[in-house]
mmCIF file of C-alpha atoms and ligand atoms in Angstrom:
data_model
loop_
_atom_site.group_PDB
_atom_site.id
_atom_site.type_symbol
_atom_site.label_atom_id
_atom_site.label_comp_id
_atom_site.label_asym_id
_atom_site.label_seq_id
_atom_site.Cartn_x
_atom_site.Cartn_y
_atom_site.Cartn_z
ATOM 1 C CA MET I 567 135.494 73.293 116.118
ATOM 2 C CA SER I 568 135.945 76.680 114.424
ATOM 3 C CA GLN I 569 135.513 79.930 116.042
ATOM 4 C CA LEU I 570 132.832 82.298 114.699
ATOM 5 C CA GLN I 571 134.776 85.488 115.186
ATOM 6 C CA ASP I 572 133.600 87.409 112.146
ATOM 7 C CA ARG I 573 130.050 85.991 111.989
ATOM 8 C CA THR I 574 126.835 87.657 112.733
ATOM 9 C CA ALA I 575 123.966 85.448 113.931
ATOM 10 C CA VAL I 576 120.271 86.228 114.238
ATOM 11 C CA ILE I 577 118.432 83.878 116.635
ATOM 12 C CA THR I 578 114.704 84.143 116.905
ATOM 13 C CA GLY I 579 113.156 83.563 120.301
ATOM 14 C CA ALA I 580 116.573 83.905 122.133
ATOM 15 C CA SER I 581 115.283 85.362 125.349
ATOM 16 C CA ARG I 582 114.654 81.939 127.001
ATOM 17 C CA GLY I 583 115.169 78.265 126.779
ATOM 18 C CA ILE I 584 116.898 76.656 123.737
ATOM 19 C CA GLY I 585 117.306 80.022 121.897
ATOM 20 C CA ARG I 586 119.027 81.520 124.875
ATOM 21 C CA ALA I 587 121.503 78.594 125.017
ATOM 22 C CA ILE I 588 122.167 78.940 121.258
ATOM 23 C CA ALA I 589 122.818 82.658 121.696
ATOM 24 C CA LEU I 590 125.343 81.852 124.518
ATOM 25 C CA GLU I 591 127.077 79.086 122.545
ATOM 26 C CA LEU I 592 127.465 81.120 119.328
ATOM 27 C CA SER I 593 128.654 84.093 121.309
ATOM 28 C CA ARG I 594 131.150 81.942 123.219
ATOM 29 C CA ARG I 595 132.491 80.935 119.745
ATOM 30 C CA GLY I 596 132.987 84.600 118.831
ATOM 31 C CA ALA I 597 129.798 85.464 116.847
ATOM 32 C CA THR I 598 127.981 88.754 117.182
ATOM 33 C CA ILE I 599 124.377 88.030 118.321
ATOM 34 C CA VAL I 600 121.013 89.479 117.453
ATOM 35 C CA ILE I 601 118.740 88.403 120.304
ATOM 36 C CA ASN I 602 115.059 88.375 119.176
ATOM 37 C CA TYR I 603 112.049 87.962 121.441
ATOM 38 C CA ARG I 604 108.354 88.936 121.127
ATOM 39 C CA ASP I 605 106.668 89.817 124.392
ATOM 40 C CA ALA I 606 107.478 93.249 125.754
ATOM 41 C CA ASN I 607 106.714 91.925 129.244
ATOM 42 C CA ASN I 608 109.723 89.572 128.905
ATOM 43 C CA LEU I 609 112.235 92.307 128.001
ATOM 44 C CA SER I 610 114.125 91.506 131.254
ATOM 45 C CA ASP I 611 114.812 87.986 129.939
ATOM 46 C CA ALA I 612 116.307 89.301 126.744
ATOM 47 C CA GLN I 613 118.236 91.981 128.724
ATOM 48 C CA ALA I 614 119.643 89.145 131.013
ATOM 49 C CA VAL I 615 120.879 87.270 127.932
ATOM 50 C CA LEU I 616 122.498 90.466 126.587
ATOM 51 C CA ASP I 617 124.163 91.170 129.972
ATOM 52 C CA THR I 618 125.523 87.643 130.158
ATOM 53 C CA LEU I 619 126.971 87.857 126.634
ATOM 54 C CA THR I 620 128.448 91.322 126.953
ATOM 55 C CA SER I 621 129.986 90.646 130.464
ATOM 56 C CA ALA I 622 131.727 87.692 128.977
ATOM 57 C CA GLY I 623 133.231 89.999 126.214
ATOM 58 C CA GLY I 624 130.625 89.247 123.589
ATOM 59 C CA LYS I 625 128.705 91.652 121.265
ATOM 60 C CA ALA I 626 124.940 91.666 120.918
ATOM 61 C CA ILE I 627 121.830 93.678 120.428
ATOM 62 C CA ILE I 628 118.176 92.960 121.329
ATOM 63 C CA VAL I 629 115.362 93.322 118.743
ATOM 64 C CA GLU I 630 111.811 92.967 119.905
ATOM 65 C CA ALA I 631 109.676 91.591 116.986
ATOM 66 C CA ASP I 632 106.769 89.160 116.404
ATOM 67 C CA VAL I 633 108.391 87.003 113.664
ATOM 68 C CA SER I 634 105.105 85.337 112.797
ATOM 69 C CA THR I 635 104.125 88.594 111.094
ATOM 70 C CA GLU I 636 105.658 89.853 107.834
ATOM 71 C CA ASP I 637 106.310 93.230 109.399
ATOM 72 C CA GLY I 638 107.953 91.715 112.413
ATOM 73 C CA ALA I 639 110.205 89.340 110.464
ATOM 74 C CA ASN I 640 111.252 92.076 107.965
ATOM 75 C CA ALA I 641 111.984 94.515 110.915
ATOM 76 C CA LEU I 642 114.147 91.971 112.673
ATOM 77 C CA ILE I 643 116.266 91.271 109.603
ATOM 78 C CA LYS I 644 116.474 95.052 108.706
ATOM 79 C CA SER I 645 117.532 95.859 112.258
ATOM 80 C CA ALA I 646 120.336 93.203 112.089
ATOM 81 C CA LEU I 647 121.505 94.523 108.712
ATOM 82 C CA ASP I 648 121.411 98.123 109.832
ATOM 83 C CA ALA I 649 123.532 97.272 112.867
ATOM 84 C CA PHE I 650 126.067 94.863 111.389
ATOM 85 C CA ASP I 651 125.715 95.066 107.616
ATOM 86 C CA LYS I 652 125.375 91.340 107.149
ATOM 87 C CA ILE I 653 123.791 88.176 108.402
ATOM 88 C CA ASP I 654 125.972 85.086 108.258
ATOM 89 C CA ILE I 655 123.855 82.832 110.481
ATOM 90 C CA LEU I 656 120.003 82.699 110.919
ATOM 91 C CA VAL I 657 118.632 80.393 113.507
ATOM 92 C CA ASN I 658 114.867 80.058 113.260
ATOM 93 C CA ASN I 659 114.105 78.965 116.831
ATOM 94 C CA ALA I 660 110.945 80.808 117.924
ATOM 95 C CA GLY I 661 108.146 78.320 118.660
ATOM 96 C CA ILE I 662 105.163 77.587 120.683
ATOM 97 C CA THR I 663 102.729 74.721 121.540
ATOM 98 C CA ARG I 664 98.925 74.651 121.810
ATOM 99 C CA ASP I 665 98.406 70.932 122.546
ATOM 100 C CA ASN I 666 95.154 69.138 122.474
ATOM 101 C CA LEU I 667 93.477 66.076 121.010
ATOM 102 C CA ILE I 668 92.204 66.897 117.490
ATOM 103 C CA MET I 669 88.595 66.841 118.522
ATOM 104 C CA MET I 670 89.138 69.496 121.182
ATOM 105 C CA MET I 671 91.661 71.609 119.185
ATOM 106 C CA LYS I 672 90.302 74.950 117.874
ATOM 107 C CA PRO I 673 91.251 76.079 114.424
ATOM 108 C CA GLU I 674 92.801 79.195 116.042
ATOM 109 C CA ASP I 675 95.260 76.904 117.869
ATOM 110 C CA PHE I 676 96.202 75.201 114.579
ATOM 111 C CA ASP I 677 96.650 78.639 112.881
ATOM 112 C CA LEU I 678 98.672 80.190 115.737
ATOM 113 C CA VAL I 679 101.118 77.238 115.985
ATOM 114 C CA MET I 680 101.576 77.181 112.181
ATOM 115 C CA SER I 681 102.157 80.946 112.171
ATOM 116 C CA VAL I 682 104.645 81.142 114.950
ATOM 117 C CA ASN I 683 106.540 77.940 114.097
ATOM 118 C CA LEU I 684 106.435 77.541 110.329
ATOM 119 C CA ARG I 685 105.368 80.932 108.875
ATOM 120 C CA SER I 686 108.066 82.729 110.918
ATOM 121 C CA THR I 687 110.658 80.381 109.583
ATOM 122 C CA TRP I 688 109.612 81.068 106.042
ATOM 123 C CA LEU I 689 109.389 84.848 106.581
ATOM 124 C CA CYS I 690 112.723 85.327 108.356
ATOM 125 C CA SER I 691 114.534 83.140 105.762
ATOM 126 C CA ARG I 692 112.946 85.023 102.889
ATOM 127 C CA ALA I 693 114.056 88.351 104.450
ATOM 128 C CA ALA I 694 117.578 87.129 105.221
ATOM 129 C CA VAL I 695 118.365 85.267 102.084
ATOM 130 C CA ARG I 696 118.799 88.232 99.773
ATOM 131 C CA SER I 697 121.706 89.570 101.777
ATOM 132 C CA MET I 698 123.243 86.093 102.158
ATOM 133 C CA MET I 699 123.052 85.624 98.398
ATOM 134 C CA ARG I 700 124.811 88.968 97.847
ATOM 135 C CA LYS I 701 127.606 87.922 100.208
ATOM 136 C CA ARG I 702 127.754 84.401 98.774
ATOM 137 C CA TYR I 703 127.624 83.011 102.295
ATOM 138 C CA GLY I 704 124.939 81.741 104.669
ATOM 139 C CA ARG I 705 124.097 79.206 107.361
ATOM 140 C CA ILE I 706 120.336 78.772 108.044
ATOM 141 C CA VAL I 707 119.509 76.416 110.934
ATOM 142 C CA ASN I 708 115.823 75.688 111.565
ATOM 143 C CA ILE I 709 114.658 74.203 114.870
ATOM 144 C CA ALA I 710 112.242 71.388 114.141
ATOM 145 C CA SER I 711 111.265 68.676 116.645
ATOM 146 C CA VAL I 712 111.116 64.910 117.096
ATOM 147 C CA SER I 713 107.358 65.544 116.951
ATOM 148 C CA GLY I 714 107.779 66.565 113.334
ATOM 149 C CA VAL I 715 109.827 63.431 112.487
ATOM 150 C CA VAL I 716 107.712 60.705 114.178
ATOM 151 C CA GLY I 717 104.512 62.548 115.147
ATOM 152 C CA GLN I 718 103.072 63.038 118.660
ATOM 153 C CA ALA I 719 99.418 62.383 119.806
ATOM 154 C CA GLY I 720 97.951 65.629 121.122
ATOM 155 C CA GLN I 721 100.181 67.702 118.814
ATOM 156 C CA THR I 722 98.660 67.463 115.411
ATOM 157 C CA ASN I 723 99.197 71.279 114.928
ATOM 158 C CA TYR I 724 102.743 71.258 116.381
ATOM 159 C CA SER I 725 103.846 68.116 114.610
ATOM 160 C CA ALA I 726 102.502 69.405 111.310
ATOM 161 C CA SER I 727 104.305 72.715 111.777
ATOM 162 C CA LYS I 728 107.615 71.004 112.496
ATOM 163 C CA ALA I 729 107.204 68.451 109.604
ATOM 164 C CA GLY I 730 106.586 71.585 107.532
ATOM 165 C CA ILE I 731 109.860 73.025 108.675
ATOM 166 C CA ILE I 732 111.678 69.892 107.583
ATOM 167 C CA GLY I 733 110.084 70.086 104.087
ATOM 168 C CA PHE I 734 110.914 73.800 103.940
ATOM 169 C CA THR I 735 114.466 73.162 104.977
ATOM 170 C CA LYS I 736 115.016 70.688 102.114
ATOM 171 C CA ALA I 737 113.358 72.887 99.494
ATOM 172 C CA LEU I 738 115.289 76.022 100.486
ATOM 173 C CA ALA I 739 118.583 74.079 100.653
ATOM 174 C CA ARG I 740 118.146 73.116 97.005
ATOM 175 C CA GLU I 741 117.157 76.625 95.982
ATOM 176 C CA VAL I 742 120.194 78.435 97.537
ATOM 177 C CA ALA I 743 122.909 75.779 97.430
ATOM 178 C CA SER I 744 124.627 77.382 94.406
ATOM 179 C CA ARG I 745 125.057 80.627 96.447
ATOM 180 C CA ASN I 746 127.088 78.914 99.227
ATOM 181 C CA ILE I 747 124.165 78.994 101.600
ATOM 182 C CA THR I 748 123.393 75.863 103.620
ATOM 183 C CA VAL I 749 120.028 75.162 105.165
ATOM 184 C CA ASN I 750 119.704 72.493 107.829
ATOM 185 C CA ALA I 751 117.327 71.553 110.673
ATOM 186 C CA VAL I 752 117.948 70.374 114.175
ATOM 187 C CA ALA I 753 115.191 68.113 115.568
ATOM 188 C CA PRO I 754 115.320 68.097 119.411
ATOM 189 C CA GLY I 755 113.684 65.520 121.524
ATOM 190 C CA PHE I 756 112.394 66.422 124.981
ATOM 191 C CA VAL I 757 114.224 69.368 126.662
ATOM 192 C CA LEU I 758 113.142 70.982 129.888
ATOM 193 C CA THR I 759 112.179 74.586 129.267
ATOM 194 C CA ASP I 760 109.126 76.742 129.756
ATOM 195 C CA LEU I 761 107.630 74.994 126.730
ATOM 196 C CA THR I 762 107.613 71.540 128.331
ATOM 197 C CA LYS I 763 107.418 72.316 132.043
ATOM 198 C CA ASP I 764 103.573 71.796 131.964
ATOM 199 C CA LEU I 765 103.533 68.447 130.176
ATOM 200 C CA PRO I 766 101.193 65.918 131.929
ATOM 201 C CA GLU I 767 102.890 63.948 134.659
ATOM 202 C CA GLU I 768 101.934 60.616 133.099
ATOM 203 C CA LEU I 769 103.811 61.487 129.894
ATOM 204 C CA THR I 770 106.879 62.935 131.609
ATOM 205 C CA SER I 771 107.264 59.891 133.923
ATOM 206 C CA GLN I 772 107.153 57.576 130.916
ATOM 207 C CA LEU I 773 109.630 59.502 128.801
ATOM 208 C CA ASN I 774 112.928 58.312 130.370
ATOM 209 C CA GLN I 775 111.919 54.708 129.457
ATOM 210 C CA ILE I 776 111.271 55.460 125.787
ATOM 211 C CA ILE I 777 114.362 57.594 125.334
ATOM 212 C CA PRO I 778 117.211 55.139 124.465
ATOM 213 C CA LEU I 779 119.781 57.376 126.207
ATOM 214 C CA GLY I 780 117.555 57.450 129.315
ATOM 215 C CA ARG I 781 117.384 61.163 129.947
ATOM 216 C CA TRP I 782 115.865 64.393 128.650
ATOM 217 C CA GLY I 783 118.056 66.617 126.486
ATOM 218 C CA THR I 784 119.608 69.741 127.817
ATOM 219 C CA VAL I 785 119.441 73.158 126.111
ATOM 220 C CA GLU I 786 123.250 72.838 125.704
ATOM 221 C CA ASP I 787 122.818 69.557 123.835
ATOM 222 C CA ILE I 788 120.708 71.486 121.233
ATOM 223 C CA ALA I 789 123.055 74.492 121.125
ATOM 224 C CA HIS I 790 126.067 72.452 120.347
ATOM 225 C CA ALA I 791 124.366 70.806 117.386
ATOM 226 C CA VAL I 792 123.281 74.224 116.083
ATOM 227 C CA ALA I 793 126.835 75.503 116.503
ATOM 228 C CA PHE I 794 128.192 72.540 114.451
ATOM 229 C CA LEU I 795 125.848 73.265 111.597
ATOM 230 C CA ALA I 796 126.510 76.985 111.769
ATOM 231 C CA ALA I 797 130.308 76.544 111.557
ATOM 232 C CA ASP I 798 132.356 77.196 108.385
ATOM 233 C CA GLU I 799 133.448 73.530 108.429
ATOM 234 C CA SER I 800 129.900 72.293 107.865
ATOM 235 C CA ALA I 801 130.009 73.752 104.315
ATOM 236 C CA TYR I 802 129.185 70.385 102.679
ATOM 237 C CA ILE I 803 126.141 69.620 104.846
ATOM 238 C CA THR I 804 122.783 70.938 103.534
ATOM 239 C CA GLY I 805 119.198 69.826 103.578
ATOM 240 C CA HIS I 806 120.040 67.623 106.571
ATOM 241 C CA VAL I 807 117.831 67.012 109.621
ATOM 242 C CA LEU I 808 120.002 66.368 112.740
ATOM 243 C CA ASN I 809 118.038 64.487 115.364
ATOM 244 C CA VAL I 810 119.226 65.505 118.849
ATOM 245 C CA ASP I 811 116.834 63.373 120.833
ATOM 246 C CA GLY I 812 118.711 60.704 122.820
ATOM 247 C CA GLY I 813 117.827 58.224 120.065
ATOM 248 C CA MET I 814 113.977 58.659 120.176
ATOM 249 C CA ALA I 815 113.453 58.868 116.372
ATOM 250 C CA MET I 816 115.752 56.105 115.196
HETATM 251 P P1 NAP D 1617 110.507 78.528 125.273
HETATM 252 O O1 NAP D 1617 111.432 78.327 126.428
HETATM 253 O O2 NAP D 1617 109.040 78.633 125.419
HETATM 254 O O3 NAP D 1617 111.047 79.862 124.536
HETATM 255 C C1 NAP D 1617 110.379 80.342 123.343
HETATM 256 C C2 NAP D 1617 111.088 81.567 122.851
HETATM 257 O O4 NAP D 1617 110.445 81.874 121.587
HETATM 258 C C3 NAP D 1617 111.061 82.685 123.760
HETATM 259 O O5 NAP D 1617 112.251 83.500 123.656
HETATM 260 C C4 NAP D 1617 109.925 83.556 123.193
HETATM 261 O O6 NAP D 1617 109.949 84.893 123.419
HETATM 262 C C5 NAP D 1617 110.043 83.297 121.706
HETATM 263 N N1 NAP D 1617 108.832 83.500 120.893
HETATM 264 C C6 NAP D 1617 107.681 82.910 120.970
HETATM 265 N N2 NAP D 1617 106.782 83.448 120.046
HETATM 266 C C7 NAP D 1617 107.526 84.316 119.318
HETATM 267 C C8 NAP D 1617 107.233 85.155 118.226
HETATM 268 N N3 NAP D 1617 105.992 85.145 117.671
HETATM 269 N N4 NAP D 1617 108.165 86.028 117.755
HETATM 270 C C9 NAP D 1617 109.425 86.047 118.310
HETATM 271 N N5 NAP D 1617 109.795 85.237 119.343
HETATM 272 C C10 NAP D 1617 108.798 84.384 119.894
HETATM 273 O O7 NAP D 1617 110.711 77.396 124.143
HETATM 274 P P2 NAP D 1617 111.922 76.352 123.881
HETATM 275 O O8 NAP D 1617 111.536 75.118 124.588
HETATM 276 O O9 NAP D 1617 113.217 76.974 124.122
HETATM 277 O O10 NAP D 1617 111.718 76.066 122.351
HETATM 278 C C11 NAP D 1617 112.554 76.669 121.335
HETATM 279 C C12 NAP D 1617 112.321 75.948 120.053
HETATM 280 O O11 NAP D 1617 112.698 74.578 120.189
HETATM 281 C C13 NAP D 1617 110.861 75.952 119.584
HETATM 282 O O12 NAP D 1617 110.858 76.092 118.101
HETATM 283 C C14 NAP D 1617 110.342 74.542 119.978
HETATM 284 O O13 NAP D 1617 109.317 74.134 119.215
HETATM 285 C C15 NAP D 1617 111.625 73.722 119.741
HETATM 286 N N6 NAP D 1617 111.693 72.444 120.513
HETATM 287 C C16 NAP D 1617 111.617 72.471 121.863
HETATM 288 C C17 NAP D 1617 111.628 71.233 122.495
HETATM 289 C C18 NAP D 1617 111.575 71.162 124.004
HETATM 290 O O14 NAP D 1617 111.495 70.033 124.487
HETATM 291 N N7 NAP D 1617 111.676 72.283 124.731
HETATM 292 C C19 NAP D 1617 111.581 70.063 121.783
HETATM 293 C C20 NAP D 1617 111.617 70.106 120.382
HETATM 294 C C21 NAP D 1617 111.607 71.292 119.724
HETATM 295 P P3 NAP D 1617 109.045 85.679 124.555
HETATM 296 O O15 NAP D 1617 109.776 85.504 125.869
HETATM 297 O O16 NAP D 1617 108.979 87.102 124.077
HETATM 298 O O17 NAP D 1617 107.733 84.988 124.549
#
């Protein structure tokens, strides 16, 4: 696997969970990291990621921004370009859930999930793609979900946002391919993070039986797949959805 020595990577939602693991893995491979997060109360999480990276010899900055807003997404990309003059890798990872059965789900919960998961992916990609086009190089990796591939009861909003990310990935891949920019998606299965820690007991206890590999994924499982797609060597892979789900979606 190649090293990412001269690469700059922006990772949305990198203060915790899967985004944190992606930041650590890309940094371990030599990339300079822009750690994004949203909630000012969670600055200490982002700071801990920065400290871990820099104490291992890595280079990183933290940018607080709500990427579901146009101003936030533009500010994140501008901060990265001001600091490092280029963005080689963009990982659209920030995401939330607001699960409920459709009859109980409020329109606000649909809109919020679409904004944080799908709109942010579109906004950050739009903001980053201009500079990637100028440099004739880019690797965009969008974090989808097994729920967007096969659907999940209780997640009509979340599944729709993640299926939207898959459609977006393929459309943008076609649009920017001639500029040497690849756009791919990773679709994780169930991974234990803050996002999944409150899933109902009856669902979590059934999961190991319906996952062919018989276990939940780890944040490192997802980070390795992202690093693979972000590598120089993955130049001939675009518009692909890589399921990292223990076989759930096959
Ligand atoms: P997590 O542990 O809850 O972490 C979410 C991260 O996103 C945090 O760093 C959070 O920052 C950030 N974030 C949330 N809203 C944001 C916004 N508007 N602007 C910027 N940052 C924002 O979640 P996770 O489980 O690691 O999930 C990461 C991604 O993987 C998501 O897209 C999720 O849908 C996807 N995924 C997860 C699983 C799973 O089983 N965990 C499965 C499939 C897909 P703050 O600390 O500031 O809130």
